[in-house]
GROMACS .gro file of C-alpha atoms in nm:
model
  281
    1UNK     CA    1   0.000   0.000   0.000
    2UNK     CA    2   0.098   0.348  -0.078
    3UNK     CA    3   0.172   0.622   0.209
    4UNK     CA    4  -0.121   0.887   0.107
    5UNK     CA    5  -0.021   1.286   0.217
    6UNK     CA    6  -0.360   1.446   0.211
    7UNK     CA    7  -0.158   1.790   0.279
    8UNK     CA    8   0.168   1.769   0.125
    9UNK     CA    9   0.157   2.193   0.146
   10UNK     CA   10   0.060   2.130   0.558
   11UNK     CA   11  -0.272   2.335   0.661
   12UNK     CA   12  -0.223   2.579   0.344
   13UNK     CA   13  -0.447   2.384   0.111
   14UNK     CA   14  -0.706   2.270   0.372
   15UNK     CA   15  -0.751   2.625   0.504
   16UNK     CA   16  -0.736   2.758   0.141
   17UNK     CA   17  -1.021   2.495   0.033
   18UNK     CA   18  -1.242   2.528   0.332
   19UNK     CA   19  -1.247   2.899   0.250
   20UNK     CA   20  -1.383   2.827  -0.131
   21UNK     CA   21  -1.633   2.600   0.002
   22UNK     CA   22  -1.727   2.923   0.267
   23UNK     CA   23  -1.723   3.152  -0.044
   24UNK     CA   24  -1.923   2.900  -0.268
   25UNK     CA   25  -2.206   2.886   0.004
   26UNK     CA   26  -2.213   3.262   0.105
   27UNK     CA   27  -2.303   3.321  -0.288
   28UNK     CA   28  -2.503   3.051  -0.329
   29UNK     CA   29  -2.756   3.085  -0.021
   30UNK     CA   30  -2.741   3.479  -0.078
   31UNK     CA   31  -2.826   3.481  -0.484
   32UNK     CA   32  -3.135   3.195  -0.359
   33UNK     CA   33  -3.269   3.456  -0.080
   34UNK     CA   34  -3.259   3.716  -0.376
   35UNK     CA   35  -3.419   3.485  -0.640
   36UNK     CA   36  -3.724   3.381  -0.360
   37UNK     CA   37  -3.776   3.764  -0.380
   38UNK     CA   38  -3.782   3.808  -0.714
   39UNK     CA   39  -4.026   3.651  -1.028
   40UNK     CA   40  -3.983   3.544  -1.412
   41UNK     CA   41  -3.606   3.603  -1.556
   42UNK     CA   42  -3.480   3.754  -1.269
   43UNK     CA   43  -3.596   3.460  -1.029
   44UNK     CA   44  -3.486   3.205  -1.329
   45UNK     CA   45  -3.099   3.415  -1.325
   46UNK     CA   46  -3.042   3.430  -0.975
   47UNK     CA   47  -3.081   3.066  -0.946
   48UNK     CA   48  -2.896   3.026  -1.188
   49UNK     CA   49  -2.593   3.237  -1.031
   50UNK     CA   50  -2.645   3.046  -0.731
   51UNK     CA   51  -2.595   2.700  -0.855
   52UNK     CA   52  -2.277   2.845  -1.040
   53UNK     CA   53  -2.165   2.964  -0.712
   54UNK     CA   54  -2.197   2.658  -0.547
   55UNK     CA   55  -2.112   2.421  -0.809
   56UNK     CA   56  -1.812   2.657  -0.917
   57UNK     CA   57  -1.750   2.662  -0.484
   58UNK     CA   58  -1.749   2.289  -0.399
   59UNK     CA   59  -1.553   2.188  -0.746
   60UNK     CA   60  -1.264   2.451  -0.639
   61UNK     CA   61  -1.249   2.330  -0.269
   62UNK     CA   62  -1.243   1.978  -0.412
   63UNK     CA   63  -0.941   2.098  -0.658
   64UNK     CA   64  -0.754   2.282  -0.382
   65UNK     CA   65  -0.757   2.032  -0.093
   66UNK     CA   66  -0.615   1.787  -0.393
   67UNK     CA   67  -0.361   2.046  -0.482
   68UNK     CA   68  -0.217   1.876  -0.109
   69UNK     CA   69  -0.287   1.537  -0.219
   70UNK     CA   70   0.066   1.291  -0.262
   71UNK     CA   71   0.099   0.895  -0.316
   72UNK     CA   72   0.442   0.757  -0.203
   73UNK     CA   73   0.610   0.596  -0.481
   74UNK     CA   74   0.417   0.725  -0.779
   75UNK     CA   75   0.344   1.044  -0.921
   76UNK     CA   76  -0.002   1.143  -1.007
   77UNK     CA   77  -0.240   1.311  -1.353
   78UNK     CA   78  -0.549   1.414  -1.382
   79UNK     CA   79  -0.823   1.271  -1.680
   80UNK     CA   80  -0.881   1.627  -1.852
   81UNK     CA   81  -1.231   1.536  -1.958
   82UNK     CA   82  -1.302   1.368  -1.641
   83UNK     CA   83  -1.253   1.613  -1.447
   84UNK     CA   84  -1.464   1.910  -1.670
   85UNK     CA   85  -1.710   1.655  -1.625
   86UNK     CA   86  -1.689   1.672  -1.253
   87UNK     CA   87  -1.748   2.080  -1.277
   88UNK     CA   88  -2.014   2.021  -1.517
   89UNK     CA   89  -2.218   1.808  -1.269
   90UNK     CA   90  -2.121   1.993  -1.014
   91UNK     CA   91  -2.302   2.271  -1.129
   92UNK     CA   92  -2.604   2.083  -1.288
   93UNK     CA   93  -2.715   1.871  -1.051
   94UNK     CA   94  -2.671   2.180  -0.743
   95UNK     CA   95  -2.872   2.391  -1.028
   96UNK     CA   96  -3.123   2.086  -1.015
   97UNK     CA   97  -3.131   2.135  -0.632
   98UNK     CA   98  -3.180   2.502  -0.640
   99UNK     CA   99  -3.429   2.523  -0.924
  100UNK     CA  100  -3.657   2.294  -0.739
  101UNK     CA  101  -3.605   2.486  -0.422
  102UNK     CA  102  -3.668   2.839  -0.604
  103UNK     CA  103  -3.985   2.711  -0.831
  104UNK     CA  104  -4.114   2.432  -0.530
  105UNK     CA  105  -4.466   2.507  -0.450
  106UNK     CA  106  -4.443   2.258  -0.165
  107UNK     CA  107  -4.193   2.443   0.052
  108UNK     CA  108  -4.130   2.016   0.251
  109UNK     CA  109  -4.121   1.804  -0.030
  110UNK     CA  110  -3.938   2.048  -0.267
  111UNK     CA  111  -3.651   2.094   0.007
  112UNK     CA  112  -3.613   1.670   0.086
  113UNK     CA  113  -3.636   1.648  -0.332
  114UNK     CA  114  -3.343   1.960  -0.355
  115UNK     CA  115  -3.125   1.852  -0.084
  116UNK     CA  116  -3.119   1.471  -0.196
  117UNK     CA  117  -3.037   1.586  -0.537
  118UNK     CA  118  -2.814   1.816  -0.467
  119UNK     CA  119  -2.613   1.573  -0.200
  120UNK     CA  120  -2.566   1.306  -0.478
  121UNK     CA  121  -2.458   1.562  -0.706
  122UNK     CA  122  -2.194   1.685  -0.454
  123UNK     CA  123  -2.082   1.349  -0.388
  124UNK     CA  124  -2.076   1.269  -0.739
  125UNK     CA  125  -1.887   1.536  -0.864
  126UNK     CA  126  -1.623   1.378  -0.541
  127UNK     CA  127  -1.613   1.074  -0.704
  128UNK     CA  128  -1.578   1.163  -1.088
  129UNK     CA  129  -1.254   1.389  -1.018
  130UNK     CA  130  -1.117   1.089  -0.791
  131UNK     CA  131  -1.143   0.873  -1.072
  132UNK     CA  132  -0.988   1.150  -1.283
  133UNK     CA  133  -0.683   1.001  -1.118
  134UNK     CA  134  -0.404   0.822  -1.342
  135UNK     CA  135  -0.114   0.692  -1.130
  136UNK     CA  136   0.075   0.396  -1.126
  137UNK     CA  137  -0.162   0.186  -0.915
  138UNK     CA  138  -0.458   0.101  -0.806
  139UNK     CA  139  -0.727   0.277  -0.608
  140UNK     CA  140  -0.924   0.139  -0.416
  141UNK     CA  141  -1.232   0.266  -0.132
  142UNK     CA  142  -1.371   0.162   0.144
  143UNK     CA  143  -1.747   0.094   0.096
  144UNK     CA  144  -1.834   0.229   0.468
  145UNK     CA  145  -1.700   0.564   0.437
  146UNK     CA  146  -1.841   0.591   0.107
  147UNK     CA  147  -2.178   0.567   0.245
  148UNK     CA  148  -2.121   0.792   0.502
  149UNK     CA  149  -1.944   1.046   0.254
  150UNK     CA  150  -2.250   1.036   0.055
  151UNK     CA  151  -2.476   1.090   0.395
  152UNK     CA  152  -2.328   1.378   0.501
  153UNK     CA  153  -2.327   1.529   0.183
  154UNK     CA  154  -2.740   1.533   0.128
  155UNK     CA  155  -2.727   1.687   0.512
  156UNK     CA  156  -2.475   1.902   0.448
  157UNK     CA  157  -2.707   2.026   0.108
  158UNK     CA  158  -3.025   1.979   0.293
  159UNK     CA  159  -2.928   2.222   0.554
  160UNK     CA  160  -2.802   2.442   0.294
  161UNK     CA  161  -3.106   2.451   0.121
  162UNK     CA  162  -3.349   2.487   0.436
  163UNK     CA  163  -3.095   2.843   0.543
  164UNK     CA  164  -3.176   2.986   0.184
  165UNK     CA  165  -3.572   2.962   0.271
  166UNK     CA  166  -3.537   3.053   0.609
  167UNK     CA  167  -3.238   3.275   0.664
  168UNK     CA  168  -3.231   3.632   0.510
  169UNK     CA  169  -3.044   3.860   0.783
  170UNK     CA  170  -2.688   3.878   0.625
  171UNK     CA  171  -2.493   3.792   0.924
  172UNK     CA  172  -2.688   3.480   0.952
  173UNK     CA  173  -2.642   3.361   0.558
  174UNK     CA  174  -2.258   3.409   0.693
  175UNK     CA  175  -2.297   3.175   1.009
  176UNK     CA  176  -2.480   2.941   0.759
  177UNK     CA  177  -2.216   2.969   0.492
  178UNK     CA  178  -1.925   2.890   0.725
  179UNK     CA  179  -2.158   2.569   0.876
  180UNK     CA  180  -2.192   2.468   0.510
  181UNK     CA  181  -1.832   2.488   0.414
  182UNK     CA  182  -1.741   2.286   0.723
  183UNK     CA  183  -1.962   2.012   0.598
  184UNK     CA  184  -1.884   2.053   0.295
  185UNK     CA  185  -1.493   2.001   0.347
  186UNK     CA  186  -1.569   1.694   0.620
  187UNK     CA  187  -1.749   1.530   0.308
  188UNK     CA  188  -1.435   1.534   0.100
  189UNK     CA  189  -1.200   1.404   0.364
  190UNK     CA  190  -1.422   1.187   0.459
  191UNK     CA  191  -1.425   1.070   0.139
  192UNK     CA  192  -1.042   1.073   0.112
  193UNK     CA  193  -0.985   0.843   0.461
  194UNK     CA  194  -1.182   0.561   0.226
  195UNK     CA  195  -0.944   0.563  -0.019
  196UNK     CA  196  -0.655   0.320  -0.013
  197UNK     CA  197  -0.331   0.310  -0.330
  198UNK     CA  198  -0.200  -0.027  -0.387
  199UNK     CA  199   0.117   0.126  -0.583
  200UNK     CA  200   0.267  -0.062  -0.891
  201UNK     CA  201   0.611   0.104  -0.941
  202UNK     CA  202   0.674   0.207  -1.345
  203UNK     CA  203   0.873   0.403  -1.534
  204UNK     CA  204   0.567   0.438  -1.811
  205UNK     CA  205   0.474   0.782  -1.849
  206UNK     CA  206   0.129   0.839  -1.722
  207UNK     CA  207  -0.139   0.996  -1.922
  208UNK     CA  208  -0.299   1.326  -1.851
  209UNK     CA  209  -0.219   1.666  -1.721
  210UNK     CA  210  -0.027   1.736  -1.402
  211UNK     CA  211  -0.209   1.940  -1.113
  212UNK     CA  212  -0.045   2.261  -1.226
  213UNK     CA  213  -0.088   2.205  -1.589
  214UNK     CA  214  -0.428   2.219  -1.557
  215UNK     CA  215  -0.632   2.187  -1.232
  216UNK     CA  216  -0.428   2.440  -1.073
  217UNK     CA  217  -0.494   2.705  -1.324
  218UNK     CA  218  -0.910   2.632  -1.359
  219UNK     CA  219  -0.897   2.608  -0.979
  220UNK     CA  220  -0.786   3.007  -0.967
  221UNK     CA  221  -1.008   3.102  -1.278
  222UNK     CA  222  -1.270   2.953  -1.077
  223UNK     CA  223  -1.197   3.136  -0.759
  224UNK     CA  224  -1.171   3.459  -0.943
  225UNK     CA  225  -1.534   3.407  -1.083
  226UNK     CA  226  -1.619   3.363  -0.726
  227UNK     CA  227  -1.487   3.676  -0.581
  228UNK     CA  228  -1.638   3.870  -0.920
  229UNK     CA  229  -1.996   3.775  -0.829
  230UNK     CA  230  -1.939   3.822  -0.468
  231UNK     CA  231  -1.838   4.194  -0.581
  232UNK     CA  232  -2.201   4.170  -0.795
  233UNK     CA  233  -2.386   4.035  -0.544
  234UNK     CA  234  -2.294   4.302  -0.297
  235UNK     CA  235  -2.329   4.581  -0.491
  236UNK     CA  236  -2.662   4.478  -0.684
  237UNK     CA  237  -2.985   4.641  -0.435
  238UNK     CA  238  -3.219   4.412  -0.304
  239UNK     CA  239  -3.602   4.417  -0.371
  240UNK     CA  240  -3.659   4.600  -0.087
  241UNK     CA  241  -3.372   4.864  -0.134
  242UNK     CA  242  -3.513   4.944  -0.525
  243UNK     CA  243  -3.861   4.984  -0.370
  244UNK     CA  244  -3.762   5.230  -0.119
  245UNK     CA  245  -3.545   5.399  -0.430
  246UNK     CA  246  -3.873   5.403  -0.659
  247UNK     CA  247  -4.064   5.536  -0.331
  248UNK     CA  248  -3.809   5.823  -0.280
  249UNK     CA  249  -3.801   5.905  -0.663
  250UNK     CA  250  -4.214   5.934  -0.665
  251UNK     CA  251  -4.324   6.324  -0.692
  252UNK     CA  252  -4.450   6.509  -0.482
  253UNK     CA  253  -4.691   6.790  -0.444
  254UNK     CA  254  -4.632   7.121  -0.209
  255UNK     CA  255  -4.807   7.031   0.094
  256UNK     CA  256  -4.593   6.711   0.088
  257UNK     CA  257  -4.897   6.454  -0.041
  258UNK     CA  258  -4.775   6.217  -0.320
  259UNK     CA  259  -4.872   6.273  -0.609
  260UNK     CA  260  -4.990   5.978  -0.804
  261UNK     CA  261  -4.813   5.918  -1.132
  262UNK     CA  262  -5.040   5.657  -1.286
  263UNK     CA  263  -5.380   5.669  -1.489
  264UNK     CA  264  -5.650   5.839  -1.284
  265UNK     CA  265  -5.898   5.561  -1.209
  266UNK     CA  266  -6.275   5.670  -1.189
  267UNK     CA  267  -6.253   5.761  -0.822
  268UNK     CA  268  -5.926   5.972  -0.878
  269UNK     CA  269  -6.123   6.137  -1.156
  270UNK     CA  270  -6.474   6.169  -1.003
  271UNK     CA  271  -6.248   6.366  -0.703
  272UNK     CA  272  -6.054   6.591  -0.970
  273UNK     CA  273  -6.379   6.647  -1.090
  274UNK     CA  274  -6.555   6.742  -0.710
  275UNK     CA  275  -6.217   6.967  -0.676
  276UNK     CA  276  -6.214   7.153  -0.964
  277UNK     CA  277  -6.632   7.288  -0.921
  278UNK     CA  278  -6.525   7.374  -0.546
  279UNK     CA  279  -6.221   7.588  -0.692
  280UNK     CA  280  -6.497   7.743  -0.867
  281UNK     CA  281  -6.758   7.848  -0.694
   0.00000   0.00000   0.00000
């Protein structure tokens, strides 16, 4: 068996991944309490941004906590298809989740149907970029932890889900975000203590792209898109801020009455009409 070194850089690439996970929440549960406030395209594109935000989130915390990732006695590559895949169903299957949160008549049923499918996805998107993998070896997991990887993945996406319906207060989205990111990061090293390398020493060069070729770079293009829509998120008024802005912006007359900028309807008019014979006489 192969010595595994799940953080060859010590706490750098833990710390660093548990913060993308943090980020990747924060965004996610934030753009859903904005979309639940919000109907038609703008409801459809803030889900949307939030299942890019976590999708983008998880994949990059995945990607950086493997960035710290070292088998004794062979070097490792990473399945370039494989591995978009992984970021692909990353982001579908959370946008799966979301949608059905965001659109859910059923408020009970929609959030057991989002967080299961959002779970699997999370766990899924685990398992495609482990078998992304190419070393000289073979890899092998423990069925146990698998299960319980899995487990605390729908939780972790459950609970997730649940703080975007019930938490709007922004300090509480940020307790919720750093709650998520902790599970979030306990599901991948959970997942990690079930793998085992049975190492086959070669001198055949491996196929695929080394961590820096390739992961390393999507990993910070990924991170950048995070802290981009974090800047757009922030500055971008809520519902309730662009009502009180169309409030302050209404008209008014002299004695400090509003005046009324639509069509007179015919008990506005009837009263124009009462006001304008008592002017006159």
């Amino acid at each position: 068996m192969g010595h595994l070194d799940h953080a060859a850089f010590g706490w750098l690439t833990p710390v660093l991944s548990y913060a993308m996970a943090c980020i990747g929440a924060a965004l996610g549960l934030r753009c859903t309490v904005r979309a639940l406030d919000a109907t038609g395209r703008s409801r459809r594109n803030w889900l949307l941004t939030a299942a890019s935000a976590i999708g983008s989130g998880i994949w990059t915390m995945h990607f950086v906590a493997m960035l710290g990732f070292g088998v004794k006695g062979t070097d490792i590559r990473y399945d370039v298809p494989l591995t978009v895949l992984s970021l692909v169903v990353a982001m579908g299957v959370v946008g799966v989740g979301v949608f059905a949160v965001g659109h859910g008549r059923d408020r009970v049923r929609s959030l057991l149907i989002g967080g299961l499918t959002t779970g699997i996805g999370v766990a899924s998107m685990h398992y495609l970029g482990m078998a992304a993998l190419r070393l000289h070896g073979q890899v092998r997991y423990d069925p146990l932890l698998v299960g319980l990887s899995v487990l605390i993945a729908v939780v972790a996406a459950t609970a997730a889900l649940w703080a975007a319906l019930h938490i709007h207060a922004p300090a509480a989205v940020a307790v919720a975000s750093l709650v998520m990111g902790a599970a979030v990061s306990s599901m991948h090293y959970t997942g990690m203590l079930a793998v085992s390398v049975e190492v086959a020493p070669s001198g055949a060069a491996l196929p695929g792209a080394t961590v820096m070729q390739f992961v390393f770079p999507l990993a910070v293009g990924l991170g950048s898109y995070l802290f981009i829509t974090a800047a757009f998120v922030a500055l971008s008024p809520t519902a309730g801020e662009r009502a009180a802005y169309a409030f302050a912006g209404r008209p008014t007359e002299p004695d400090g009455g509003t005046v009324d900028a639509g069509p007179p309807g015919p008990r506005t008019a009837e009263a124009l009409r009462t006001r304008t014979r008592t002017r006159t006489h």
